[in-house]
Amino acid sequence: MWLWEAVRVASRHEMPATVVLGAQWGDEGKGRVVDYFAESADFVVRYQGGNNAGHTIVVGDEKLALSLIPSGILYPDCTPVIASGTVIDPKVLLDEMDMTMSRGLDPSRVKLSSNAHLIMPYHRKLDAAIERYLGKNRIGTTKKGIGPTYTDKYARVGIRVQDLFDPKIFRKKVEAALEDKNKLLPRIYNTLPMDPDEIIDEYREYADRLEPHVADTSLLLFNGLREGKQVLLEGAQGTLLDIDHGTYPFVTSSNPTAGGAAVGSGIGPKSLDEIIGVAKAYISRVGTGPFPTELHDEVGDRMIELGGEYGTVTGRRRRCGWLDLVALRYSNRVNSFTKLFITKLDILSAFETIKVANAYQSAGEIHDEFPVQQSVLYNCEPQYEELPGWETDITAVRTFSDLPKEAQRYVRYIEERVEVPIGWISVGPERSQLVEVT
């Protein structure tokens, strides 16, 4: 009986974790949202993806662009955690640590899972070669080596962070990997083979610097939750880029969705309490793939310019369109959002009228829900409802009741159609440019 009593006592002390993730095709402004919640968090955890996703935090006149280190780095009492579900380019991570140190922050607090997989030079080379080989059928990857690293992970031939610290195992794994990759690179992709000794020497230097940061991050978070600590989990990319639930094959190689938060962090799903979906007041995506509400006119161009819609990591120009509520309802279905955080509402201040897609029409059929067959997304016509705009600068507004009535109506309209309460709205890039919705 004493064992079960101990379990009951432990469960009473465990605090739930909060997940913040993208509800669209990524680039929703998750970085500033995570930063908003990170101020009161003890741990901020990146649970999937790699340096193919970035977020920018605006602090006064300064911008901090991060691709691997979680936003918790800004707060001295917070531990930034890079968990097992991520893939790590050690050079990028160390460069990012150096950058944060030069900005007066303390990267010694960063914890890195020993089970995270390493992006190797041959992964980056393969990524670029495959994209080039595919030509017009390319996926539109960032060529950072993310996909090939996850491919090796699931083929069970990947190299993990912990392997860096056993020279014999590391050499054996690199040589085994290159035995295969050096057949592919010259014969199929017409590129030069790679030298294992060069890679081993390079990564040996990274090992010395990374070792103080390596930890059993699953245990770290488990103990933190039992001690009543606040854990904030941040997803990279967005729901519609999820490898299982996104617009495949134009997706990322991991699970940004809420289920991926438990798997990638190594904490149990019962620990997840708040699941906050971040969505722009309009929608964007970068790279190729279907996009029913994409605008190919001056309205879309204006959204891009006013919203600064260029990728944090790649600098690529994003594609923009009106808000797609079919996709947002689908995102809620696969994530079970408890609240939504709507970003960039201020960008819509430029438009006299605002359109919202409530359904798709394809081959005479109306789709209220996200279609099972992806071919529908390529050939559908969004069914819009038009709402009045407000054409008023709202960047100084801090209370919901002070927003123009038209802006309030737009927010309530989203709530009603998605059936999820909206808790917050951003009306500008600064930390302070937020409105709590009551």
XYZ file of C-alpha atoms in Angstrom:
438
model
C 0.000 0.000 0.000
C 2.854 2.394 0.715
C 3.829 2.381 -2.973
C 0.403 3.473 -4.190
C 0.224 6.131 -1.496
C 3.586 7.499 -2.678
C 2.266 7.628 -6.249
C -0.833 9.552 -5.124
C 1.283 12.043 -3.203
C 3.608 12.546 -6.179
C 0.689 13.090 -8.559
C -0.811 15.736 -6.272
C 2.392 17.753 -6.488
C 2.849 17.452 -10.241
C 2.128 20.657 -12.133
C 0.811 20.489 -15.700
C 2.803 21.711 -18.663
C 1.745 24.239 -21.295
C 2.280 23.676 -25.013
C 2.545 26.552 -27.489
C 2.439 25.509 -31.127
C 1.658 26.814 -34.578
C -1.903 26.344 -35.806
C -1.113 27.031 -39.477
C 1.882 26.462 -41.796
C 4.381 27.901 -39.318
C 5.657 31.492 -39.139
C 2.709 32.465 -36.943
C 4.820 34.474 -34.523
C 5.301 31.693 -31.963
C 8.605 33.145 -30.775
C 7.071 36.254 -29.271
C 4.179 34.183 -27.864
C 6.564 31.753 -26.164
C 8.560 34.724 -24.902
C 5.371 36.167 -23.375
C 4.747 32.983 -21.369
C 8.421 32.198 -20.724
C 8.743 35.031 -18.223
C 6.956 32.890 -15.617
C 8.317 29.493 -16.738
C 11.026 27.442 -15.054
C 11.745 25.419 -18.200
C 11.171 26.287 -21.849
C 11.464 23.197 -24.025
C 11.998 22.792 -27.760
C 10.558 19.348 -28.523
C 11.054 18.764 -32.299
C 12.581 20.104 -35.506
C 15.977 21.649 -35.974
C 17.531 24.842 -37.252
C 15.115 24.823 -40.180
C 12.770 26.934 -38.064
C 13.490 30.216 -36.394
C 11.782 32.801 -34.297
C 12.487 36.459 -33.781
C 11.943 38.234 -30.479
C 11.793 42.006 -30.467
C 13.126 43.685 -27.319
C 13.026 47.463 -27.618
C 15.138 48.407 -30.620
C 16.857 45.024 -30.713
C 15.898 41.781 -32.429
C 17.052 38.370 -31.235
C 16.791 35.660 -33.913
C 17.017 32.094 -32.613
C 16.735 28.784 -34.447
C 17.558 26.196 -31.751
C 17.849 27.782 -28.315
C 14.405 28.280 -26.729
C 13.170 31.761 -25.794
C 13.735 30.993 -22.113
C 17.365 32.063 -22.628
C 16.163 35.633 -22.060
C 15.220 34.929 -18.438
C 17.983 34.206 -15.892
C 15.841 31.892 -13.748
C 14.649 29.786 -16.683
C 16.314 26.650 -18.059
C 16.171 26.352 -21.864
C 15.883 22.680 -22.867
C 16.510 21.128 -26.289
C 14.768 17.775 -26.015
C 15.112 14.323 -27.588
C 12.747 14.945 -30.491
C 14.991 17.610 -31.996
C 17.835 17.238 -34.481
C 20.951 19.276 -33.772
C 23.566 20.869 -35.978
C 26.276 21.338 -33.320
C 28.005 24.191 -35.149
C 24.739 26.134 -35.406
C 23.950 25.512 -31.743
C 27.399 26.617 -30.564
C 27.307 29.697 -32.804
C 23.932 30.555 -31.310
C 25.318 30.141 -27.800
C 28.193 32.476 -28.673
C 25.727 35.000 -30.096
C 23.564 34.976 -26.974
C 26.637 35.374 -24.764
C 27.698 38.404 -26.820
C 24.258 39.873 -26.092
C 24.775 39.546 -22.330
C 22.793 36.314 -21.894
C 23.954 33.120 -20.181
C 24.007 30.062 -22.486
C 25.502 27.846 -19.765
C 21.894 27.185 -18.667
C 21.033 25.442 -21.946
C 20.385 21.708 -21.525
C 20.629 19.327 -24.483
C 19.167 15.834 -24.570
C 21.712 13.059 -24.928
C 19.163 11.293 -27.161
C 18.778 14.117 -29.695
C 20.077 13.214 -33.150
C 22.980 15.001 -34.788
C 22.802 16.635 -38.189
C 25.950 15.542 -39.992
C 27.665 17.195 -42.992
C 26.477 14.402 -45.267
C 22.874 15.133 -44.246
C 23.192 18.728 -45.427
C 24.880 17.624 -48.642
C 22.183 15.039 -49.345
C 19.405 17.528 -48.586
C 20.708 20.004 -51.167
C 21.469 17.271 -53.722
C 18.025 15.680 -53.430
C 16.251 19.035 -53.830
C 18.334 19.781 -56.903
C 17.665 16.305 -58.289
C 13.884 16.670 -57.831
C 13.820 19.879 -59.897
C 10.296 21.269 -60.262
C 8.997 18.493 -57.957
C 11.180 19.639 -55.060
C 9.683 19.858 -51.588
C 11.130 23.290 -50.829
C 13.291 22.303 -47.852
C 15.689 24.706 -46.141
C 18.601 22.415 -47.166
C 19.751 22.311 -43.526
C 19.880 18.499 -43.473
C 16.767 18.068 -41.343
C 14.945 15.517 -43.506
C 17.938 13.210 -44.100
C 18.721 13.291 -40.355
C 15.203 12.188 -39.455
C 15.396 9.573 -42.235
C 18.508 8.076 -40.618
C 16.864 8.298 -37.202
C 13.912 6.180 -38.286
C 16.135 3.839 -40.285
C 18.001 3.314 -36.967
C 21.336 4.376 -38.376
C 21.364 7.885 -36.889
C 24.039 9.371 -34.662
C 22.945 10.792 -31.320
C 24.478 13.443 -29.096
C 25.648 10.804 -26.607
C 27.690 9.094 -29.349
C 30.009 12.105 -29.455
C 31.482 11.084 -26.123
C 32.531 7.576 -27.098
C 35.209 8.037 -29.807
C 35.161 4.402 -30.906
C 31.398 4.263 -31.321
C 31.333 7.669 -33.017
C 33.985 6.659 -35.562
C 32.271 3.341 -36.229
C 28.918 5.055 -36.865
C 30.346 7.780 -39.109
C 32.284 5.265 -41.197
C 29.225 3.019 -41.510
C 27.070 5.946 -42.570
C 29.565 7.129 -45.180
C 29.944 3.648 -46.606
C 26.348 4.040 -47.731
C 26.263 7.812 -48.402
C 29.457 7.764 -50.463
C 27.763 5.370 -52.870
C 24.745 7.624 -53.265
C 26.497 10.986 -53.570
C 28.656 10.372 -56.663
C 26.571 7.717 -58.430
C 23.097 9.224 -58.113
C 23.594 12.876 -57.229
C 26.860 13.532 -59.093
C 28.668 15.017 -56.086
C 31.991 14.152 -54.478
C 32.240 11.549 -51.692
C 33.075 12.710 -48.162
C 36.064 11.963 -45.923
C 35.120 10.387 -42.552
C 38.316 11.627 -40.844
C 37.465 15.257 -41.588
C 33.995 14.855 -40.086
C 35.291 13.019 -37.008
C 37.932 15.676 -36.318
C 35.398 18.486 -36.708
C 32.822 16.908 -34.414
C 35.383 15.974 -31.774
C 35.909 19.697 -31.202
C 32.167 20.216 -30.813
C 31.992 17.418 -28.233
C 34.217 19.229 -25.743
C 32.047 22.340 -25.794
C 28.716 20.527 -25.772
C 29.440 18.052 -22.971
C 28.589 20.413 -20.047
C 25.129 20.982 -21.569
C 24.174 17.335 -22.138
C 21.588 15.853 -19.776
C 18.776 13.353 -19.396
C 16.234 16.030 -20.230
C 13.250 13.682 -19.807
C 14.266 13.093 -16.185
C 15.038 16.794 -15.705
C 11.511 17.747 -16.785
C 9.867 14.877 -14.888
C 11.505 15.982 -11.646
C 10.693 19.617 -12.375
C 7.006 18.819 -12.820
C 6.967 16.810 -9.571
C 8.507 19.763 -7.761
C 5.763 22.076 -9.040
C 7.893 23.828 -11.651
C 6.314 25.507 -14.670
C 7.176 23.786 -17.962
C 6.522 25.471 -21.293
C 6.910 23.411 -24.469
C 7.388 25.155 -27.806
C 6.818 23.599 -31.200
C 8.660 24.550 -34.366
C 6.917 24.928 -37.753
C 3.126 24.428 -37.552
C 0.299 21.900 -37.570
C -0.179 21.929 -41.356
C 3.493 20.985 -41.735
C 3.200 17.939 -39.451
C 4.647 14.799 -41.067
C 1.459 12.821 -40.300
C -1.252 15.476 -40.260
C 0.043 18.173 -42.608
C -0.189 18.739 -46.354
C 2.091 15.802 -47.192
C 4.620 15.659 -48.845
C 5.069 19.418 -48.446
C 5.671 19.076 -44.725
C 8.462 18.977 -42.193
C 10.024 15.715 -40.970
C 8.664 15.736 -37.411
C 5.469 16.235 -35.390
C 4.895 19.877 -34.348
C 1.417 18.926 -33.107
C 0.467 18.572 -29.439
C 1.014 14.812 -29.455
C 4.569 15.436 -30.609
C 5.162 17.578 -27.515
C 4.840 14.562 -25.217
C 6.843 12.256 -27.482
C 9.614 14.750 -28.240
C 10.063 15.992 -24.678
C 9.809 12.629 -22.940
C 7.064 13.583 -20.503
C 3.732 11.791 -20.269
C 0.657 13.179 -22.076
C -1.256 13.557 -18.797
C 1.208 16.315 -17.911
C -0.049 18.480 -20.779
C -2.749 20.845 -19.616
C -2.899 24.078 -21.609
C -2.470 23.707 -25.377
C -2.257 27.138 -26.964
C -2.531 27.406 -30.731
C -0.897 30.400 -32.395
C -2.506 31.685 -35.596
C -2.031 34.808 -37.657
C -5.053 36.988 -38.322
C -4.390 36.016 -41.934
C -2.323 33.017 -43.101
C 1.010 32.390 -44.777
C 3.279 29.572 -45.838
C 6.810 29.377 -47.168
C 7.965 26.982 -49.854
C 5.819 24.856 -52.120
C 2.561 23.018 -51.472
C -1.204 23.643 -51.627
C -2.595 26.908 -50.269
C -6.329 27.430 -50.979
C -6.598 31.088 -49.856
C -3.292 32.302 -51.328
C -3.519 35.778 -52.881
C -1.656 36.462 -56.107
C -2.587 40.142 -56.233
C -1.684 43.473 -54.680
C -3.593 42.566 -51.493
C -1.291 39.578 -50.967
C 1.757 41.695 -51.793
C 0.637 44.272 -49.243
C 0.240 41.632 -46.536
C 3.776 40.429 -47.244
C 5.295 43.905 -47.052
C 3.303 45.147 -44.048
C 3.769 41.891 -42.155
C 7.474 41.552 -42.961
C 6.716 38.100 -44.306
C 10.220 36.784 -44.901
C 11.590 33.640 -43.239
C 13.713 34.069 -40.098
C 16.077 31.251 -41.134
C 15.986 31.403 -44.929
C 14.897 34.963 -45.715
C 12.493 33.463 -48.269
C 9.420 35.498 -49.206
C 6.314 33.933 -47.746
C 3.052 33.376 -49.584
C 0.082 35.109 -47.953
C -3.700 34.893 -48.035
C -6.906 35.448 -46.129
C -7.549 33.494 -42.935
C -8.578 29.879 -43.603
C -11.012 28.677 -40.942
C -11.366 25.232 -42.523
C -7.670 24.681 -41.839
C -7.895 26.268 -38.374
C -10.786 24.003 -37.354
C -8.749 21.029 -38.558
C -5.784 22.239 -36.531
C -7.981 22.394 -33.454
C -9.223 18.875 -34.140
C -5.735 17.334 -34.125
C -4.390 19.419 -31.218
C -7.319 19.974 -28.798
C -6.526 23.647 -28.273
C -7.586 25.132 -24.970
C -7.036 28.684 -26.278
C -5.903 30.542 -29.380
C -3.392 33.370 -29.569
C -4.035 35.535 -32.653
C -1.030 37.460 -33.968
C -0.600 40.367 -36.390
C -4.155 41.673 -36.133
C -2.685 45.124 -36.761
C -1.695 44.152 -40.327
C -5.366 43.846 -41.291
C -5.906 47.492 -40.327
C -4.787 48.341 -43.864
C -7.819 46.789 -45.546
C -11.295 48.210 -46.087
C -12.870 44.759 -46.080
C -11.573 41.423 -44.799
C -12.354 37.999 -46.193
C -12.470 34.732 -44.262
C -12.696 31.269 -45.834
C -15.351 29.096 -44.162
C -15.444 26.255 -46.680
C -13.960 24.979 -49.943
C -15.809 24.141 -53.131
C -14.412 21.434 -55.392
C -16.139 19.632 -58.291
C -19.493 20.976 -57.125
C -19.022 19.702 -53.572
C -18.735 21.905 -50.477
C -16.103 20.941 -47.919
C -16.640 22.355 -44.424
C -13.916 20.135 -43.025
C -10.336 19.697 -44.206
C -10.558 17.308 -47.190
C -9.277 13.755 -46.940
C -7.925 13.847 -50.485
C -5.151 16.427 -50.755
C -5.884 16.870 -54.462
C -8.963 18.839 -53.384
C -6.698 21.482 -51.832
C -5.052 22.096 -55.198
C -8.296 22.466 -57.113
C -10.756 24.015 -54.677
C -12.257 27.487 -54.516
C -12.409 29.004 -51.022
C -15.893 30.093 -49.995
C -15.440 33.494 -48.391
C -17.466 35.594 -46.021
C -16.636 39.283 -46.186
C -16.403 41.334 -43.011
C -15.957 45.085 -42.630
C -12.438 46.289 -41.866
C -11.552 48.990 -39.370
C -8.846 50.990 -41.180
C -7.606 52.363 -37.865
C -4.177 52.067 -36.248
C -4.565 49.643 -33.332
C -0.908 49.264 -32.353
C -1.384 51.351 -29.165
C -4.517 49.468 -28.003
C -4.060 47.389 -24.840
C -7.619 46.402 -23.864
C -10.099 44.466 -25.955
C -12.906 46.964 -25.434
C -10.726 49.708 -26.933
C -10.368 47.877 -30.228
C -12.611 49.142 -33.047
C -15.965 47.349 -33.058
C -15.110 45.796 -36.424
C -11.896 44.327 -35.017
C -13.771 42.959 -32.015
C -16.313 41.400 -34.347
C -13.547 39.770 -36.391
C -12.037 38.183 -33.254
C -15.414 36.922 -32.007
C -16.198 35.584 -35.463
C -13.054 33.412 -35.367
C -13.949 32.168 -31.871
C -17.446 31.170 -32.945
C -16.377 29.367 -36.120
C -13.443 27.488 -34.581
C -15.139 26.953 -31.201
C -12.023 27.792 -29.228
C -11.696 30.877 -26.988
C -9.175 33.492 -28.050
C -7.089 34.481 -25.051
C -4.664 36.988 -26.560
C -4.098 39.174 -29.602
C -0.898 40.821 -30.764
C -1.214 44.296 -32.279
C 2.469 44.850 -33.053
C 5.888 43.180 -32.808
C 6.921 44.561 -29.402
C 6.449 42.492 -26.247
C 4.071 45.099 -24.834
C 1.840 45.202 -27.933
C -0.591 42.590 -26.629
C -4.278 42.570 -25.801
C -5.736 40.060 -23.389
C -9.227 39.022 -24.451
C -11.781 38.776 -21.679
